[in-house]
Each structure stands twice: as structure tokens, then as C-alpha cells.
């Protein structure tokens, strides 16, 4: 049993990036699917596919690398709100990552979204992770 599935999801991506893997497979959940869609929309991953062959399902993520330098697009991906210490922000106090160069993913009452989308919709929520 995994006590923090989001941390496991981020760690699997981080480990695959460090090992220069092209594809990583992760057990699926609705929250993980939403985070994957955000990473794709923001250009941090190349593509993704949801497979519902098993009971839980699997997310297959193709990681994105720079063509010339062979470095990953994801430099750092870190969990902010943990099960032992939740981090919440109001719409006015949402964090900026690397002065706007990175993204923060927030779980709000309107769904999972980036900080910029949350500020546009004027909602706050739990800050899940930073990606840059």
C-alpha cells in the first residue's frame, strides 16, 4: 500500500529522467491523469497514453529531451504538499516558480490546474508540486 501516490508518481518520473529513459509506466488514478495532462499541455512531456487493461490502469508517459544536448526538459520536479504537512494557498498568495519560468500545479475546487489558471479563475487550493 502506498501512502502518497502523488509523491510516487513524481518520483517515478524523476527516476526515469535521471536514468535517461524514454518511456515511464505509472499506475493510474484520476488525479495522476490530470497532472499528466497539465505536464503535456505545458510542454514538459512528449506524449502520454492511458491504458485501462488492468483494474487500476496504467499511464504511459514519453519523456521529452532536448535534441542537441540530450538533456531532459524537466530539470526538477518536487512535491510541495505532503500527507504529513499540507500546503494551501489562497488565490492571492499562489506561488511563482523560478520567477514564472516553471509551473506550480494546484488542486482546487474547480479541478487540478496550474497557478496561472487558478489566478485567472480566482481560486486557491492545495499546492501539489513544482515543475521546472
Coordinates of N, CA and C in Angstrom, one line a residue:
X1 N 0.8 -1.2 0.0 CA 0.0 0.0 0.0 C 0.9 1.3 0.0
X2 N 0.5 2.2 -0.8 CA 1.3 3.4 -1.0 C 0.6 4.5 -0.2
X3 N 1.2 5.2 0.7 CA 0.6 6.3 1.4 C 0.5 7.6 0.7
X4 N 1.4 7.8 -0.3 CA 1.4 9.1 -1.0 C 1.6 8.8 -2.5
X5 N 0.5 8.5 -3.2 CA 0.6 8.2 -4.6 C 1.1 9.3 -5.5
X6 N 0.9 10.6 -5.2 CA 1.4 11.7 -6.0 C 2.9 11.7 -5.9
X7 N 3.4 11.5 -4.7 CA 4.9 11.5 -4.5 C 5.5 10.4 -5.3
X8 N 4.8 9.2 -5.3 CA 5.3 8.1 -6.0 C 5.3 8.4 -7.5
X9 N 4.3 9.0 -8.0 CA 4.2 9.4 -9.4 C 5.4 10.4 -9.8
X10 N 5.6 11.4 -9.0 CA 6.7 12.3 -9.3 C 8.1 11.6 -9.2
X11 N 8.2 10.7 -8.2 CA 9.5 10.0 -8.1 C 9.8 9.1 -9.2
X12 N 8.7 8.5 -9.8 CA 8.9 7.6 -10.9 C 9.4 8.4 -12.2
X13 N 8.8 9.6 -12.3 CA 9.2 10.5 -13.4 C 10.6 11.0 -13.2
X14 N 10.9 11.4 -12.0 CA 12.3 11.9 -11.7 C 13.3 10.8 -11.9
X15 N 13.1 9.6 -11.5 CA 14.0 8.5 -11.7 C 14.2 8.1 -13.1
X16 N 13.1 8.2 -13.9 CA 13.2 7.9 -15.3 C 14.0 9.0 -16.1
X17 N 13.9 10.2 -15.6 CA 14.6 11.3 -16.2 C 16.1 11.1 -15.9
X18 N 16.4 10.8 -14.7 CA 17.8 10.6 -14.3 C 18.5 9.4 -15.0
X19 N 17.7 8.4 -15.3 CA 18.2 7.2 -16.0 C 18.1 7.3 -17.5
X20 N 17.7 8.5 -18.0 CA 17.5 8.8 -19.4 C 16.6 7.8 -20.1
X21 N 15.5 7.4 -19.5 CA 14.5 6.5 -20.1 C 13.7 7.3 -21.0
X22 N 13.1 6.7 -22.1 CA 12.2 7.4 -23.0 C 10.8 7.3 -22.5
X23 N 10.4 6.2 -21.9 CA 9.0 5.9 -21.5 C 9.0 5.5 -20.1
X24 N 8.0 6.0 -19.3 CA 7.8 5.5 -17.9 C 6.4 5.1 -17.7
X25 N 6.1 4.0 -17.0 CA 4.8 3.5 -16.8 C 4.5 3.7 -15.3
X26 N 3.3 4.2 -15.1 CA 2.8 4.6 -13.7 C 1.4 4.1 -13.5
X27 N 1.1 3.5 -12.3 CA -0.3 3.2 -12.0 C -1.2 4.4 -12.1
X28 N -2.4 4.2 -12.7 CA -3.2 5.4 -12.9 C -4.2 5.7 -11.8
X29 N -4.6 7.0 -11.7 CA -5.7 7.5 -10.9 C -6.1 8.8 -11.6
X30 N -7.3 9.3 -11.2 CA -7.8 10.5 -11.9 C -6.9 11.7 -11.6
X31 N -6.4 11.8 -10.4 CA -5.5 12.9 -10.1 C -4.2 12.9 -10.9
X32 N -3.6 11.7 -11.0 CA -2.4 11.5 -11.8 C -2.7 11.8 -13.3
X33 N -3.9 11.4 -13.8 CA -4.2 11.7 -15.2 C -4.3 13.2 -15.4
X34 N -4.9 13.9 -14.5 CA -5.0 15.4 -14.6 C -3.6 16.0 -14.6
X35 N -2.7 15.6 -13.7 CA -1.3 16.1 -13.6 C -0.6 15.8 -14.9
X36 N -0.8 14.6 -15.5 CA -0.2 14.3 -16.8 C -0.6 15.2 -17.9
X37 N -1.9 15.5 -17.9 CA -2.4 16.3 -19.0 C -1.8 17.7 -18.9
X38 N -1.7 18.2 -17.6 CA -1.1 19.6 -17.4 C 0.4 19.5 -17.9
X39 N 1.2 18.5 -17.5 CA 2.6 18.4 -18.0 C 2.7 18.4 -19.5
X40 N 1.7 17.7 -20.1 CA 1.7 17.7 -21.6 C 1.4 19.0 -22.2
X41 N 0.3 19.7 -21.7 CA -0.1 21.0 -22.2 C 1.0 22.0 -22.0
X42 N 1.8 21.9 -20.9 CA 2.9 22.9 -20.7 C 4.2 22.6 -21.4
X43 N 4.2 21.4 -22.1 CA 5.4 21.1 -22.9 C 6.5 20.3 -22.1
X44 N 6.2 19.8 -21.0 CA 7.2 19.1 -20.2 C 7.4 17.6 -20.6
X45 N 6.3 17.0 -21.2 CA 6.4 15.6 -21.7 C 6.1 15.6 -23.2
X46 N 6.5 14.6 -23.9 CA 6.3 14.4 -25.3 C 4.9 14.0 -25.6
X47 N 4.5 12.9 -24.9 CA 3.1 12.4 -25.1 C 2.8 11.5 -24.0
X48 N 1.5 11.0 -23.9 CA 1.1 10.1 -22.9 C -0.1 9.3 -23.4
X49 N -0.3 8.1 -22.7 CA -1.4 7.2 -23.1 C -1.9 6.6 -21.9
X50 N -3.3 6.6 -21.8 CA -3.9 5.9 -20.7 C -4.4 4.5 -21.1
X51 N -3.9 3.5 -20.4 CA -4.3 2.1 -20.7 C -5.2 1.6 -19.6
X52 N -6.4 1.1 -19.9 CA -7.3 0.6 -18.9 C -7.4 -0.9 -19.0
X53 N -6.2 -1.6 -19.3 CA -6.3 -3.0 -19.4 C -6.4 -3.8 -18.1
X54 N -5.8 -3.2 -17.0 CA -5.9 -3.8 -15.7 C -7.0 -3.1 -14.9
X55 N -7.2 -3.5 -13.7 CA -8.2 -3.0 -12.8 C -8.0 -1.5 -12.6
X56 N -6.7 -1.1 -12.3 CA -6.4 0.3 -12.0 C -6.1 1.1 -13.2
X57 N -5.4 0.4 -14.2 CA -5.0 1.1 -15.4 C -3.6 1.6 -15.2
X58 N -3.0 2.0 -16.4 CA -1.6 2.4 -16.4 C -1.5 3.7 -17.3
X59 N -0.6 4.6 -16.8 CA -0.3 5.8 -17.6 C 1.1 5.6 -18.2
X60 N 1.2 5.7 -19.5 CA 2.5 5.6 -20.2 C 2.9 7.0 -20.6
X61 N 4.0 7.5 -20.1 CA 4.5 8.8 -20.4 C 5.8 8.8 -21.2
X62 N 5.8 9.4 -22.4 CA 7.0 9.6 -23.2 C 7.7 10.9 -22.7
X63 N 8.9 10.7 -22.2 CA 9.6 11.9 -21.7 C 10.2 12.7 -22.8
X64 N 10.4 14.0 -22.6 CA 10.9 14.9 -23.6 C 12.3 15.3 -23.3
X65 N 13.2 15.2 -24.4 CA 14.6 15.5 -24.2 C 15.0 16.6 -25.3
X66 N 15.9 17.4 -25.0 CA 16.5 18.4 -25.9 C 17.2 17.6 -27.0
X67 N 17.0 18.0 -28.3 CA 17.7 17.2 -29.4 C 19.2 17.4 -29.4
X68 N 19.7 18.6 -29.2 CA 21.1 18.8 -29.2 C 21.9 18.3 -28.0
X69 N 21.4 18.7 -26.8 CA 22.2 18.4 -25.6 C 21.8 17.1 -24.9
X70 N 20.7 16.5 -25.4 CA 20.2 15.2 -24.8 C 19.8 15.4 -23.4
X71 N 19.5 16.6 -22.9 CA 19.1 16.8 -21.5 C 17.6 16.8 -21.5
X72 N 17.1 16.4 -20.4 CA 15.6 16.4 -20.2 C 15.0 17.8 -20.1
X73 N 13.8 17.9 -20.5 CA 13.1 19.2 -20.4 C 12.8 19.5 -18.9
X74 N 12.5 18.4 -18.2 CA 12.2 18.5 -16.8 C 13.6 18.6 -16.0
X75 N 13.9 19.7 -15.5 CA 15.1 19.9 -14.7 C 14.9 19.4 -13.2
X76 N 13.7 19.8 -12.7 CA 13.4 19.4 -11.3 C 11.9 19.3 -11.2
X77 N 11.5 18.3 -10.5 CA 10.0 18.1 -10.2 C 10.0 17.7 -8.7
X78 N 9.3 18.5 -7.9 CA 9.3 18.3 -6.5 C 7.9 18.4 -5.9
X79 N 7.7 17.6 -4.9 CA 6.4 17.6 -4.2 C 6.4 18.7 -3.1
X80 N 5.3 19.4 -3.0 CA 5.3 20.5 -2.0 C 4.4 20.1 -0.9
X81 N 3.1 19.8 -1.2 CA 2.2 19.5 -0.1 C 2.3 18.0 0.1
X82 N 2.6 17.6 1.3 CA 2.8 16.2 1.7 C 1.7 15.7 2.6
X83 N 1.4 14.4 2.7 CA 0.4 14.0 3.6 C 0.6 14.4 5.1
X84 N 1.8 14.6 5.5 CA 2.1 15.0 6.9 C 2.0 16.5 7.1
X85 N 2.1 17.3 6.0 CA 2.1 18.7 6.1 C 1.5 19.3 4.8
X86 N 0.2 19.5 4.8 CA -0.5 20.0 3.6 C -0.2 21.5 3.5
X87 N 0.0 22.0 2.2 CA 0.3 23.4 1.9 C -0.9 23.9 1.1
X88 N -1.6 24.9 1.6 CA -2.7 25.5 0.9 C -2.4 27.0 0.7
X89 N -2.9 27.5 -0.4 CA -2.7 28.9 -0.8 C -4.0 29.5 -1.2
X90 N -4.2 30.8 -0.8 CA -5.4 31.5 -1.4 C -5.1 31.9 -2.8
X91 N -6.1 32.4 -3.5 CA -5.8 32.9 -4.9 C -4.9 34.0 -5.0
X92 N -4.8 34.8 -3.9 CA -3.9 36.0 -3.9 C -2.4 35.6 -3.5
X93 N -2.2 34.5 -2.9 CA -0.9 34.1 -2.4 C -0.3 32.9 -3.1
X94 N -0.8 32.6 -4.3 CA -0.3 31.4 -5.0 C 1.2 31.6 -5.4
X95 N 2.0 30.6 -5.3 CA 3.5 30.8 -5.5 C 3.8 30.9 -7.0
X96 N 5.0 31.6 -7.2 CA 5.6 31.7 -8.5 C 6.9 30.8 -8.5
X97 N 7.1 30.0 -9.5 CA 8.2 29.1 -9.6 C 9.2 29.7 -10.6
X98 N 10.5 29.9 -10.1 CA 11.6 30.4 -10.9 C 11.2 31.7 -11.6
X99 N 10.5 32.6 -10.8 CA 10.0 33.9 -11.3 C 9.2 33.7 -12.6
X100 N 8.4 32.7 -12.7 CA 7.5 32.5 -13.8 C 8.0 31.5 -14.9
X101 N 9.2 31.0 -14.7 CA 9.7 30.1 -15.7 C 9.2 28.7 -15.5
X102 N 8.9 28.3 -14.3 CA 8.4 27.0 -14.0 C 6.9 27.1 -13.7
X103 N 6.3 25.9 -13.4 CA 4.9 25.9 -13.1 C 4.7 25.2 -11.7
X104 N 3.6 25.7 -11.1 CA 3.2 25.0 -9.9 C 1.8 24.4 -10.2
X105 N 1.6 23.2 -9.8 CA 0.3 22.5 -10.0 C -0.5 22.6 -8.7
X106 N -1.8 23.0 -8.9 CA -2.6 23.3 -7.7 C -3.9 22.4 -7.9
X107 N -4.3 21.8 -6.8 CA -5.6 21.1 -6.7 C -6.6 22.1 -6.1
X108 N -7.6 22.5 -6.9 CA -8.6 23.4 -6.5 C -10.0 22.8 -6.5
X109 N -11.0 23.6 -6.0 CA -12.4 23.1 -6.1 C -12.9 23.0 -7.5
X110 N -12.2 23.6 -8.5 CA -12.5 23.6 -9.9 C -11.7 22.6 -10.6
X111 N -10.9 21.7 -9.9 CA -10.1 20.7 -10.6 C -8.6 21.0 -10.4
X112 N -7.8 20.2 -11.0 CA -6.4 20.4 -11.0 C -6.0 21.3 -12.1
X113 N -5.1 22.3 -11.8 CA -4.7 23.3 -12.8 C -3.4 23.9 -12.4
X114 N -2.8 24.7 -13.3 CA -1.6 25.5 -13.0 C -2.0 26.7 -12.2
X115 N -1.0 27.3 -11.6 CA -1.2 28.5 -10.8 C -1.8 29.7 -11.7
X116 N -1.3 29.8 -12.9 CA -1.9 30.9 -13.8 C -3.3 30.7 -14.0
X117 N -3.8 29.5 -14.3 CA -5.2 29.2 -14.5 C -6.0 29.5 -13.2
X118 N -5.4 29.1 -12.1 CA -6.1 29.3 -10.8 C -6.3 30.8 -10.5
X119 N -5.2 31.6 -10.8 CA -5.3 33.0 -10.6 C -6.4 33.6 -11.6
X120 N -6.4 33.1 -12.8 CA -7.5 33.6 -13.8 C -8.9 33.4 -13.2
X121 N -9.1 32.2 -12.7 CA -10.4 31.8 -12.1 C -10.6 32.2 -10.7
X122 N -9.6 32.9 -10.1 CA -9.7 33.4 -8.8 C -10.0 32.4 -7.7
X123 N -9.3 31.2 -7.8 CA -9.5 30.2 -6.8 C -8.1 29.8 -6.2
X124 N -8.1 29.4 -5.0 CA -6.9 28.8 -4.3 C -7.1 27.4 -4.1
X125 N -6.1 26.8 -3.5 CA -6.2 25.3 -3.2 C -4.9 24.8 -2.7
X126 N -4.7 23.4 -2.8 CA -3.5 22.7 -2.3 C -2.5 22.8 -3.4
X127 N -1.3 23.2 -3.0 CA -0.1 23.3 -4.0 C 0.5 21.9 -4.0
X128 N 0.3 21.2 -5.1 CA 0.8 19.8 -5.2 C 2.3 19.7 -5.5
X129 N 2.7 20.4 -6.5 CA 4.1 20.2 -6.9 C 4.6 21.4 -7.7
X130 N 6.0 21.5 -7.8 CA 6.6 22.5 -8.7 C 7.3 21.7 -9.8
X131 N 7.3 22.2 -11.0 CA 8.0 21.6 -12.1 C 8.7 22.7 -12.9
X132 N 10.0 22.5 -13.1 CA 10.8 23.4 -14.0 C 12.0 22.7 -14.6

